[in-house]
Coordinates of C-alpha atoms and ligand atoms in Angstrom, one line a residue:
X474 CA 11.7 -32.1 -10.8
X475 CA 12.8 -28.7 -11.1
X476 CA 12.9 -28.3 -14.5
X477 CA 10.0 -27.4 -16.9
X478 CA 9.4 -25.9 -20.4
X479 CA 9.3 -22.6 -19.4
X480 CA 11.6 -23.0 -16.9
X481 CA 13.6 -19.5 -15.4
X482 CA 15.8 -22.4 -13.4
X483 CA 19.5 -21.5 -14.3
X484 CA 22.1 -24.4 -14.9
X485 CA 23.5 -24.8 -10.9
X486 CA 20.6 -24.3 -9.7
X487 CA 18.2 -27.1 -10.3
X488 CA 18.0 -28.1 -7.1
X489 CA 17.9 -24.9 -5.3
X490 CA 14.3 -25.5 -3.1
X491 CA 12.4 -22.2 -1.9
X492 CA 10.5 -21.9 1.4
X493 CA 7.5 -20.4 1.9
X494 CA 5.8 -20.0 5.5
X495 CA 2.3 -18.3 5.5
X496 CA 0.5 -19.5 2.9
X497 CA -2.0 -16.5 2.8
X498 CA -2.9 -14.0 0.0
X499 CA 1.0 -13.2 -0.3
X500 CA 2.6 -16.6 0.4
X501 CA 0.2 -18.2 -2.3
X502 CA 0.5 -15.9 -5.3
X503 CA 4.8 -16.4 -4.8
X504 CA 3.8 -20.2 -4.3
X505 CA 1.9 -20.2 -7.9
X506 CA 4.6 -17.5 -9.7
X507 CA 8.0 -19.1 -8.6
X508 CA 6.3 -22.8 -9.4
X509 CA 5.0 -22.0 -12.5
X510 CA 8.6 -20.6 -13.4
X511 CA 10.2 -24.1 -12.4
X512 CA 11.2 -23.7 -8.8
X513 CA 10.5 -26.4 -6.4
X514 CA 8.6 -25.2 -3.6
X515 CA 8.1 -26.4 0.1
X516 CA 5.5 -24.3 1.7
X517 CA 3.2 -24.8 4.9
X518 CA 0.5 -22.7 6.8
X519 CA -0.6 -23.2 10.3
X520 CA -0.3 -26.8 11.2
X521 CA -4.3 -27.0 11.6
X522 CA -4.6 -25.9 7.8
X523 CA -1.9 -28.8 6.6
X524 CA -4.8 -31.4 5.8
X525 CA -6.8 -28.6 3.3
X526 CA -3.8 -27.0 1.8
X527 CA -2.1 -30.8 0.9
X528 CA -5.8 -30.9 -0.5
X529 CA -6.1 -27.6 -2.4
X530 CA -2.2 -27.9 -3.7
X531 CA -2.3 -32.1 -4.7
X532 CA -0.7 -32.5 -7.6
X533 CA 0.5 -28.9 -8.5
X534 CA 3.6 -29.4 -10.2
X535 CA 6.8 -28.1 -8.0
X536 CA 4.9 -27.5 -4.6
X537 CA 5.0 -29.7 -2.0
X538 CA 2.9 -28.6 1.5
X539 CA 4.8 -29.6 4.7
X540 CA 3.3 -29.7 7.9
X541 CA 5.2 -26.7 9.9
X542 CA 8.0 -24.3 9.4
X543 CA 10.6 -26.9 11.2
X544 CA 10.3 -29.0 7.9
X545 CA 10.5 -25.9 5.4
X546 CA 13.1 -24.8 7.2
X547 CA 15.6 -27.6 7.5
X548 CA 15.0 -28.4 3.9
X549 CA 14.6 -25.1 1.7
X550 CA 17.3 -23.1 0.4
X551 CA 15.8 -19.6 0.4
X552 CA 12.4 -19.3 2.9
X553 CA 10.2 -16.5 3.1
X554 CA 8.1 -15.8 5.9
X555 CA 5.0 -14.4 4.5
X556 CA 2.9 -14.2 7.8
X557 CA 1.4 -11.4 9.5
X558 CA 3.8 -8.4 10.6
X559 CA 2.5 -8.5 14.2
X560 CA 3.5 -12.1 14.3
X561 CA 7.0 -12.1 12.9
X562 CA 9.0 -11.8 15.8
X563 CA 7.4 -15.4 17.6
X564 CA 7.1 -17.3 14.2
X565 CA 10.6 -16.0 13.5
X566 CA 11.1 -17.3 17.1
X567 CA 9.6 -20.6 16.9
X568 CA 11.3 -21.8 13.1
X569 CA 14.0 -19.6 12.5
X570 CA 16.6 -22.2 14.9
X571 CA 15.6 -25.0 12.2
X572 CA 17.1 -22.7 9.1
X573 CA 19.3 -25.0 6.5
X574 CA 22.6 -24.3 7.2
X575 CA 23.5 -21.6 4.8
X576 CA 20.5 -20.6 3.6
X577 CA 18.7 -17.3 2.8
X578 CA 16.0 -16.3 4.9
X579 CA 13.5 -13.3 4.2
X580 CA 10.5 -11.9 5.2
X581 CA 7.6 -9.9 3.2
X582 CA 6.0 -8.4 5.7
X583 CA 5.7 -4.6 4.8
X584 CA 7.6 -2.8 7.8
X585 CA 11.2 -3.9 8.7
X586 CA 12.9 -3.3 11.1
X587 CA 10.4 -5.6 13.5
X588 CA 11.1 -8.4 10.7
X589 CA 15.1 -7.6 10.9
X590 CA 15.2 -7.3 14.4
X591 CA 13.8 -10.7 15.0
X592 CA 16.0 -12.3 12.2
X593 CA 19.2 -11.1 14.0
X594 CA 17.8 -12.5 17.6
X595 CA 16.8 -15.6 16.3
X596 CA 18.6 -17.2 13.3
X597 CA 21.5 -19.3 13.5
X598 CA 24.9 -16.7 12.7
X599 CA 25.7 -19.6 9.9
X600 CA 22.4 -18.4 7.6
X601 CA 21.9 -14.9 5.6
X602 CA 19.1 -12.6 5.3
X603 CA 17.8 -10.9 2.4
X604 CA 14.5 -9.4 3.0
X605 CA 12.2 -8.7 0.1
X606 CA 8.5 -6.5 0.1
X607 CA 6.5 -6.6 -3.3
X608 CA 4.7 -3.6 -3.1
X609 CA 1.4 -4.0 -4.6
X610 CA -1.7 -6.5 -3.2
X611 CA -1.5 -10.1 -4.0
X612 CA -4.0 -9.4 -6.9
X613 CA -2.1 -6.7 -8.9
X614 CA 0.1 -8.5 -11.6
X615 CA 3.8 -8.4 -10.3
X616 CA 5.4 -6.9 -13.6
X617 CA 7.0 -4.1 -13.7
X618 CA 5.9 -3.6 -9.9
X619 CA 8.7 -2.2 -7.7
X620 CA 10.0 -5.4 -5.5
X621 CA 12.6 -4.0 -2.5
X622 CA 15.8 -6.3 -2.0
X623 CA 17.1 -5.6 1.3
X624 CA 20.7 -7.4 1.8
X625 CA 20.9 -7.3 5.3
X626 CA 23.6 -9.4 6.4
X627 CA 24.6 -12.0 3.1
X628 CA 27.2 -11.5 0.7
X629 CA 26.6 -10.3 -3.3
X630 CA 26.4 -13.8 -4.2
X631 CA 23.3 -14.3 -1.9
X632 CA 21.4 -11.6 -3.1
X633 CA 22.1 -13.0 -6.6
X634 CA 20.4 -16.0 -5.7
X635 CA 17.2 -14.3 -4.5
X636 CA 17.0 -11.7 -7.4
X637 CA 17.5 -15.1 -9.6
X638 CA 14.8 -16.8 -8.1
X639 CA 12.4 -13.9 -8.1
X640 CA 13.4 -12.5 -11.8
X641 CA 10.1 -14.9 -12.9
X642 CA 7.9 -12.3 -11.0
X643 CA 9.3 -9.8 -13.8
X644 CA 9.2 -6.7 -11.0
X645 CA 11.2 -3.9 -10.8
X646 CA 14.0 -4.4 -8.1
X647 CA 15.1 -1.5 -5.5
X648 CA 17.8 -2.1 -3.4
X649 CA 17.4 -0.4 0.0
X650 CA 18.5 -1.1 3.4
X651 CA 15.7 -1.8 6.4
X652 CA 15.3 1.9 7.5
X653 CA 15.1 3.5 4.0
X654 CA 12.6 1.2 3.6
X655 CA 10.7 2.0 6.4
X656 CA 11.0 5.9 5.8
X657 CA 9.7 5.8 2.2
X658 CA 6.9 3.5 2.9
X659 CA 5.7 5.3 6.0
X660 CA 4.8 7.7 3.4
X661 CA 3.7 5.8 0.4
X662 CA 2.1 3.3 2.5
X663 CA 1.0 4.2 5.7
X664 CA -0.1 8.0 4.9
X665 CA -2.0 6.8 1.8
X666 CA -4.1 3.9 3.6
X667 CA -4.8 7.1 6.7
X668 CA -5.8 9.7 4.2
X669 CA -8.3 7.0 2.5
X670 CA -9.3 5.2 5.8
X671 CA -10.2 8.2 7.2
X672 CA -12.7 9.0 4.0
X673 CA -13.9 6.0 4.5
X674 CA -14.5 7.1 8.2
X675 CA -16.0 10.0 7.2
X676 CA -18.6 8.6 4.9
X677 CA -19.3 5.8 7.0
X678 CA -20.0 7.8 9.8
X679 CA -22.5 10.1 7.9
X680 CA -23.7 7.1 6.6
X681 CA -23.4 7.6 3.1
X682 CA -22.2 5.9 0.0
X683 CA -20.9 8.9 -1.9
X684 CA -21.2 7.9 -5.5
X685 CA -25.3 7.2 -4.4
X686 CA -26.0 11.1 -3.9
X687 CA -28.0 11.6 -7.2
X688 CA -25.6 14.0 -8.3
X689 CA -22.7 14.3 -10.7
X690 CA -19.9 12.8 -8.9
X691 CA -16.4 14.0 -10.6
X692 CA -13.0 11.9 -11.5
X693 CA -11.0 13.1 -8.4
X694 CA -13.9 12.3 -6.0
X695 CA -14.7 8.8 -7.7
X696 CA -10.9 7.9 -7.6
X697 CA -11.2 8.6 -4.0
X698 CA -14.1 6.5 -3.3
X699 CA -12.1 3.5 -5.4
X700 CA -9.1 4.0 -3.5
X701 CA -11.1 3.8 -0.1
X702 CA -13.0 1.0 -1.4
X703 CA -10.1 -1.5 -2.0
X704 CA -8.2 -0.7 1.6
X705 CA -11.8 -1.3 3.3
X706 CA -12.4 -4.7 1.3
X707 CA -8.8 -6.1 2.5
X708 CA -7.8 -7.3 5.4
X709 CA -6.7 -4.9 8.6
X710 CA -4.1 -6.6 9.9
X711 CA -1.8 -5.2 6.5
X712 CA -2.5 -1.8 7.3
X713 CA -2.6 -1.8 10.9
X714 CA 0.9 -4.1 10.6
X715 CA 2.3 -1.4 8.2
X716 CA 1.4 1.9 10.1
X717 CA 1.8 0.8 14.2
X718 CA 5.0 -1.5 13.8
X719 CA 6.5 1.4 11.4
X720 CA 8.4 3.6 13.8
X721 CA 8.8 6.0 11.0
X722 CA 5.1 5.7 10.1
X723 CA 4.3 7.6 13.7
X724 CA 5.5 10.8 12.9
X725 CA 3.9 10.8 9.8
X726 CA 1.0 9.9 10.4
X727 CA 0.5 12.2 12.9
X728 CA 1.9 15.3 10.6
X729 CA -1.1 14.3 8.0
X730 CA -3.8 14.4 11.3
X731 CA -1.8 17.9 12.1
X732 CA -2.3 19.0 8.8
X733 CA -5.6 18.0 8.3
X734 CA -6.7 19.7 12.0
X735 CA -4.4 23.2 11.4
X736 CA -6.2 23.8 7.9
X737 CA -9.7 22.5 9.1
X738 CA -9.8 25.5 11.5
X739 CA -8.4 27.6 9.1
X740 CA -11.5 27.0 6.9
X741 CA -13.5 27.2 9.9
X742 CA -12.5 30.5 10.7
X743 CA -13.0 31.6 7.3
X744 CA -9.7 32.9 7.0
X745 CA -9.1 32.7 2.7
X746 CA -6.0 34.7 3.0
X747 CA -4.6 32.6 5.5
X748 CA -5.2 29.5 3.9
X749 CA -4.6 30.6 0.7
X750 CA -0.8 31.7 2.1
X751 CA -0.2 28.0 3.5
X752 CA -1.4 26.4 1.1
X753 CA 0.5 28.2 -1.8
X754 CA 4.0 28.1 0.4
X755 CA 3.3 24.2 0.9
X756 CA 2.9 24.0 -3.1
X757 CA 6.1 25.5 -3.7
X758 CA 8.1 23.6 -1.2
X759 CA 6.6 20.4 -2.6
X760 CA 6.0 21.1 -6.2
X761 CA 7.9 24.2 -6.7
X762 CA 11.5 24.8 -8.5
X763 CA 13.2 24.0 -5.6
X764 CA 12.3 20.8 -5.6
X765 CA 12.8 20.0 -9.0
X766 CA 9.3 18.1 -9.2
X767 CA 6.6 19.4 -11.5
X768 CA 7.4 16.9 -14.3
X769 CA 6.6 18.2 -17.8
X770 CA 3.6 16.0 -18.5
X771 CA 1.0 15.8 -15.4
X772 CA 1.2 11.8 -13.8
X773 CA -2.1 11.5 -14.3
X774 CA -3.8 12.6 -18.0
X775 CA -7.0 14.6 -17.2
X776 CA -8.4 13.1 -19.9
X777 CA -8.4 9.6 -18.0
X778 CA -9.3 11.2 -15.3
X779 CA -12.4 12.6 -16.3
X780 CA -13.2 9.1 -18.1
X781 CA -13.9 7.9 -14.1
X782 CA -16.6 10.5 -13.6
X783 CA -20.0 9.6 -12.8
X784 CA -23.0 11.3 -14.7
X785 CA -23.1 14.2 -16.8
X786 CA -23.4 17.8 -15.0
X787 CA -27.1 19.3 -15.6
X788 CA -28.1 22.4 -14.5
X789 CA -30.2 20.2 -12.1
X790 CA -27.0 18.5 -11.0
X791 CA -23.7 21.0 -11.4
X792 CA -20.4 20.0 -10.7
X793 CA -19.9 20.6 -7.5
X794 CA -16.7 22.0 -6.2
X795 CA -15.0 20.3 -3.5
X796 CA -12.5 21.8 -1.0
X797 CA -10.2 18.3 -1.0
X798 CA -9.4 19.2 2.3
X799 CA -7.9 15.7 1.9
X800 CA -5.6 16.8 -0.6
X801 CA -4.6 19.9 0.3
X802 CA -3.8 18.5 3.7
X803 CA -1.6 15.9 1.6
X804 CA 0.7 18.5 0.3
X805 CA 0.6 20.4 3.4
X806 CA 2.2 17.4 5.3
X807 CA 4.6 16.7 2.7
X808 CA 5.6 20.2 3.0
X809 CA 6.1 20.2 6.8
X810 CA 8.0 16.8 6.8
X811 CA 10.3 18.0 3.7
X812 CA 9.2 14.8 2.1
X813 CA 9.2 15.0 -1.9
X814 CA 6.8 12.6 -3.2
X815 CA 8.6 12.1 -6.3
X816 CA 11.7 10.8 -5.1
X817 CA 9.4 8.1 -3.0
X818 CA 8.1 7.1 -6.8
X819 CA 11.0 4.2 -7.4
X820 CA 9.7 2.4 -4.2
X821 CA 5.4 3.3 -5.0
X822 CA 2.8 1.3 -4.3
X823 CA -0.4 1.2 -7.1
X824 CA -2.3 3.9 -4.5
X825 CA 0.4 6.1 -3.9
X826 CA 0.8 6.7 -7.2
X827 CA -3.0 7.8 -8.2
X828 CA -3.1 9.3 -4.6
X829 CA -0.2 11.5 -6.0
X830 CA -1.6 11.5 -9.2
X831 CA -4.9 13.1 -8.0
X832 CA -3.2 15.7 -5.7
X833 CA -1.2 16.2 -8.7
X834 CA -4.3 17.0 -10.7
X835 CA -5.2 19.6 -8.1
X836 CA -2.1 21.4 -7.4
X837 CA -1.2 22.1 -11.5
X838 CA -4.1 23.5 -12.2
X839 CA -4.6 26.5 -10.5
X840 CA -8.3 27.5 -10.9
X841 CA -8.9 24.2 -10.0
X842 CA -6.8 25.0 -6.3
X843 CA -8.0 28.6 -6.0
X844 CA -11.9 27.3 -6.2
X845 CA -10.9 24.8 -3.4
X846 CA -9.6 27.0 -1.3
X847 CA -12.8 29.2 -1.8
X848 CA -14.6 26.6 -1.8
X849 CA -13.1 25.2 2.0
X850 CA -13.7 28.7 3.3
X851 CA -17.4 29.9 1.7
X852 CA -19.4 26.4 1.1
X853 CA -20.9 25.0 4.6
X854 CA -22.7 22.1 2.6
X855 CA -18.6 20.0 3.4
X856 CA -18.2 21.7 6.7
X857 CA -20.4 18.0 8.4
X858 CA -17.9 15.6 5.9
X859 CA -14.8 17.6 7.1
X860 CA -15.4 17.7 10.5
X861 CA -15.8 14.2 10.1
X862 CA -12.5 13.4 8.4
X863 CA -10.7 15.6 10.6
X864 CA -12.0 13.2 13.8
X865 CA -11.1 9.9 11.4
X866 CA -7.8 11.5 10.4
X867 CA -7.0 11.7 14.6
X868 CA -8.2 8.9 15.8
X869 CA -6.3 6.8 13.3
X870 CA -3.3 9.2 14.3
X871 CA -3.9 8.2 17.8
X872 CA -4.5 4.6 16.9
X873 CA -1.1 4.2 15.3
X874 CA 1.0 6.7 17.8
X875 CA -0.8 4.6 20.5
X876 CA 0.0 0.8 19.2
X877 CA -3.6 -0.2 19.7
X878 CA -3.8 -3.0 17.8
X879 CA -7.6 -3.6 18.6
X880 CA -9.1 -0.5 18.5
X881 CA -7.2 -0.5 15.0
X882 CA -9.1 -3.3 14.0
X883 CA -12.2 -2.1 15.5
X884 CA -12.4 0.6 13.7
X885 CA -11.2 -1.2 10.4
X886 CA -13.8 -3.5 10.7
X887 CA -16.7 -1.3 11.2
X888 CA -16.3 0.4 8.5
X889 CA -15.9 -2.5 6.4
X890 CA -19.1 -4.0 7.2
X891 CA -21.0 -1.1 6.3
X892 CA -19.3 -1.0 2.6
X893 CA -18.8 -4.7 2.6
X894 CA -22.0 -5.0 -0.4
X895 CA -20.4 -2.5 -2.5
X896 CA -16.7 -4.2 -3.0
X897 CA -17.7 -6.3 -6.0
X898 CA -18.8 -3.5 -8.3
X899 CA -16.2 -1.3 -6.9
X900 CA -13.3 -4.2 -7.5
X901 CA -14.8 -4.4 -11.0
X902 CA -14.5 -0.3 -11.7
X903 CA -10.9 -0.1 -9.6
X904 CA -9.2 -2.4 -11.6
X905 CA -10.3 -1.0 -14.9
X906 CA -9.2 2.2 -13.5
X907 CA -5.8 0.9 -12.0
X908 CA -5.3 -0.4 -15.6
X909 CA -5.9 2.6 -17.4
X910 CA -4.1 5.0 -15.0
X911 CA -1.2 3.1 -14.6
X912 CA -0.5 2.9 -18.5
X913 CA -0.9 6.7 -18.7
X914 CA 1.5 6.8 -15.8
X915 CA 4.0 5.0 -16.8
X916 CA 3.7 7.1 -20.4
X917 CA 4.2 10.2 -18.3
X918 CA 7.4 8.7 -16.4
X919 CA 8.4 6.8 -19.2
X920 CA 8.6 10.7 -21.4
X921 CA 9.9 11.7 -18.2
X922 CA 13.3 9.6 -18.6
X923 CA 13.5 10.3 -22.8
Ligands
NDP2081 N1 -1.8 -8.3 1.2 C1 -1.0 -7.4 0.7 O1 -1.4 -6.5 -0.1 C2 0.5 -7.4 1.0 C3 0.9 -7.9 2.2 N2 2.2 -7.9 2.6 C4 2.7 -8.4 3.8 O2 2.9 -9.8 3.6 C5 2.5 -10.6 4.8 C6 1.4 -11.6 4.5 O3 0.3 -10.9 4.0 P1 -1.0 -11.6 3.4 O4 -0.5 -12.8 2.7 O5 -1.8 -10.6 2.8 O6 -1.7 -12.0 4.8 P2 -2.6 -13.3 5.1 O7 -3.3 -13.1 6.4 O8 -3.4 -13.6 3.9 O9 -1.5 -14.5 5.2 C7 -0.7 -14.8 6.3 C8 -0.7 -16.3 6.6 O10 0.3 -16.7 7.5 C9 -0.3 -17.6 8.4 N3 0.4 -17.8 9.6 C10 0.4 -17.2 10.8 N4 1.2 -17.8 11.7 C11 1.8 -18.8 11.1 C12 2.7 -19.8 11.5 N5 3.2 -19.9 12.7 N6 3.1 -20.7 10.5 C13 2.6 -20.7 9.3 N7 1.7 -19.8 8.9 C14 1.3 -18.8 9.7 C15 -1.7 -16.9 8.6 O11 -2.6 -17.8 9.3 P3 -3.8 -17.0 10.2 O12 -4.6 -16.2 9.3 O13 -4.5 -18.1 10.9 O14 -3.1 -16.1 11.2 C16 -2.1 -16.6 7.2 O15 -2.6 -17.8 6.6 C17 2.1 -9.5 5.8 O16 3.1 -9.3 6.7 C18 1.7 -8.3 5.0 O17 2.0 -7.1 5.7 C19 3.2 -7.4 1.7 C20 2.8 -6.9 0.5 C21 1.4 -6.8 0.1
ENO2082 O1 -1.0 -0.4 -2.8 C1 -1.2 -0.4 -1.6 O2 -0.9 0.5 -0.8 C2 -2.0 -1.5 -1.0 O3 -2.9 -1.3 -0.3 C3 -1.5 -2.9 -1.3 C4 -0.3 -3.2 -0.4 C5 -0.5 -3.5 0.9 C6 0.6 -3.8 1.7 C7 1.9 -3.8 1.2 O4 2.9 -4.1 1.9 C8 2.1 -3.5 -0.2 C9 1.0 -3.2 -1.0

């Protein structure tokens, strides 16, 4: 039965049954959300994981496991295919002829126009599609999260249906078509994971574990290591889905690897003024009147920041300065791409907000970017790190411009294994700081709109 105590079921729509194919990290945490809120759910797997899924979901109010997608797909009223982006097209392919007669169909897989394209060569003409993308990790609690509604090709009373359905999730809706979509989260999404990937690349490669080095380790550089942490301890087929199948993700990509290369050899060549001129004229265009950005209150309190430091400086262990080429190269793509950040912030994921919020931090304060840019151009002891990150930040480029798949996931996994005994304790320290940081963000915002 449909109906429970809590129930978000509206009158007229008792009955309404949602689909779920892929019942992964994604596909589970809607399964459990829409249930609780009333909704009865048909959901399946892979047809070899039928026997352990009936197992694990027996006697779960509201969700019944079917064998395959044929079955959730002849009898569901709204399904959502929450399978791997590289796969969409063929699983698309293979269940998408069984659709209900007018139903919905959507997909959550974080690039589009792949997931579009294959809805409008295989579904019956008699179904409609309304593609959704919660953008945050299945772990992060859906409230107040921005959730895109994508009405494709269904009429208002469609899309009605879905943002019923999904209301229990208590996310923020953005309605976008397929290729804004893909243009603000090529940013959001697929520049943030390179920039932290290649870190990660970068560390791992000069085989350290940053926050180890017995000295005092500041907010900005342990946000960093937090950030990288939590893309390394996921799985690579999100990011690598997200940045190759994301024609827009390409060009960006590749900008950030640009940027990161031009102002590498700038620091190399010791060239302050130089620097200092690109970096100042890619500040204004980003952050400057013109663009009508620099909110009054910074998006990330330095106060909260500073909370995430690690040790005290001693005269036996200073803050060190940092050059951030990683930051600086930030702004510097956003500047060549005319991208302003803040207008991506409606449709933001959790880590483009603090990775914003961090280059934020560096960009307002002034002293703070003039001893970077010193700092990039006088201090050898970063020159081994950058030259590192500058390789990482191309080879990712490459891996993305290229398509490679594999050597994506080569590289992924690598890395992961040689941080994999530090995601516990860095899960435990990234969700108190995600906590914190996001209520002081959306304080900041929140002022913003007053
Ligand atoms: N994880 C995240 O943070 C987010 C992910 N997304 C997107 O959502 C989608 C799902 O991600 P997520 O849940 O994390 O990934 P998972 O790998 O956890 O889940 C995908 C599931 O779909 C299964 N699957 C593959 N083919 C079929 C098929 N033919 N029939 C039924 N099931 C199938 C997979 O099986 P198998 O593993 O054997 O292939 C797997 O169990 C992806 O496209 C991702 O980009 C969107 C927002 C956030
Ligand atoms: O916040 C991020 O960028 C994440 O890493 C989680 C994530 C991954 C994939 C998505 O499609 C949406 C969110």
């Amino acid at each position: 039965m449909a109906s429970t105590q809590t129930s978000h079921v509206p009158a007229g729509m008792e009955n309404f049954t949602v689909g779920l194919i892929g019942m992964g990290d994604m596909g589970r945490m809607y399964a459990e959300k829409l249930s609780e809120a009333g909704w009865r759910i048909l959901a399946c797997d892979r047809e070899d994981r039928y026997d352990s899924l009936k197992e694990k979901y027996n006697g779960k109010k509201n969700i019944e496991i079917l064998r395959n997608g044929h079955l959730v797909s002849r009898a569901s009223d709204y399904i959502i295919y929450s399978v791997e982006a590289a796969f969409i097209d063929r699983v698309i392919a293979q269940y998408g002829p069984s659709t209900k007669m007018g139903a919905i169909v959507g997909g959550q897989t974080s690039c589009k126009s792949p997931e579009i394209a294959a809805f409008e060569a295989h579904l019956p003409s008699d179904v409609f599609i309304v593609s959704i993308h919660s953008l945050h990790g299945p772990g992060v609690d859906p409230q107040n999260q921005p959730l895109v509604l994508i009405q494709h090709r269904a009429p208002d009373s469609a899309l009605h249906k879905v943002e019923t359905v999904l209301s229990c999730l208590k996310s923020k809706y953005v309605h976008l078509t397929a290729k804004e979509h893909d243009r603000i989260t090529a940013d959001t999404q697929a520049v943030t994971h390179a920039a932290f990937l290649s870190m990660g690349k970068a560390w791992h490669a000069n085989r350290q574990y940053p926050w180890e080095l017995s000295r005092y380790v500041g907010g900005i550089e342990n946000v960093k290591m937090n950030i990288m942490l939590r893309i390394y301890s996921q799985k690579w087929h999100v990011y690598a889905g997200l940045a190759i199948l994301n024609p827009e993700a390409r060009q960006q990509v590749a900008q950030y690897a640009r940027s990161v290369t031009e102002l590498y050899k700038l620091m190399l060549e010791g060239d302050l003024p130089g620097l200092t001129a690109r970096i100042y004229a890619a500040r204004e265009k980003v952050f400057g009147p013109s663009s009508n950005a620099w909110a009054s209150r910074p998006l990330l309190e330095p106060s909260i920041l500073s909370s995430f430091s690690l040790g005290t400086p001693t005269p036996e262990t200073p803050a060190r300065p940092n050059n951030h080429l990683s930051l600086l190269a930030m702004v510097d793509c956003w500047a060549a791409l005319a991208i302003v950040p803040y207008d991506h912030m409606l449709c933001s994921t959790p880590l483009f907000r603090l990775r914003l919020g961090v280059t934020e931090h560096l960009f307002r304060n002034t002293d703070m970017l003039d001893e970077a840019l010193r700092t990039a151009v006088d201090d050898k002891r970063y020159r081994s790190d950058d030259l590192e990150f500058t390789f990482a930040a191309r080879g990712w480029a490459e891996c993305v411009t290229l398509g490679h798949f594999e050597t994506w996931e080569k590289r992924f996994v690598s890395t992961q294994e040689f941080f994999q005994p530090r995601f516990a304790d860095a899960k435990k320290v990234g969700d108190e700081m995600m906590k914190k940081v996001q209520a002081s963000m959306d304080e900041a915002l929140k002022l913003e709109k007053d």
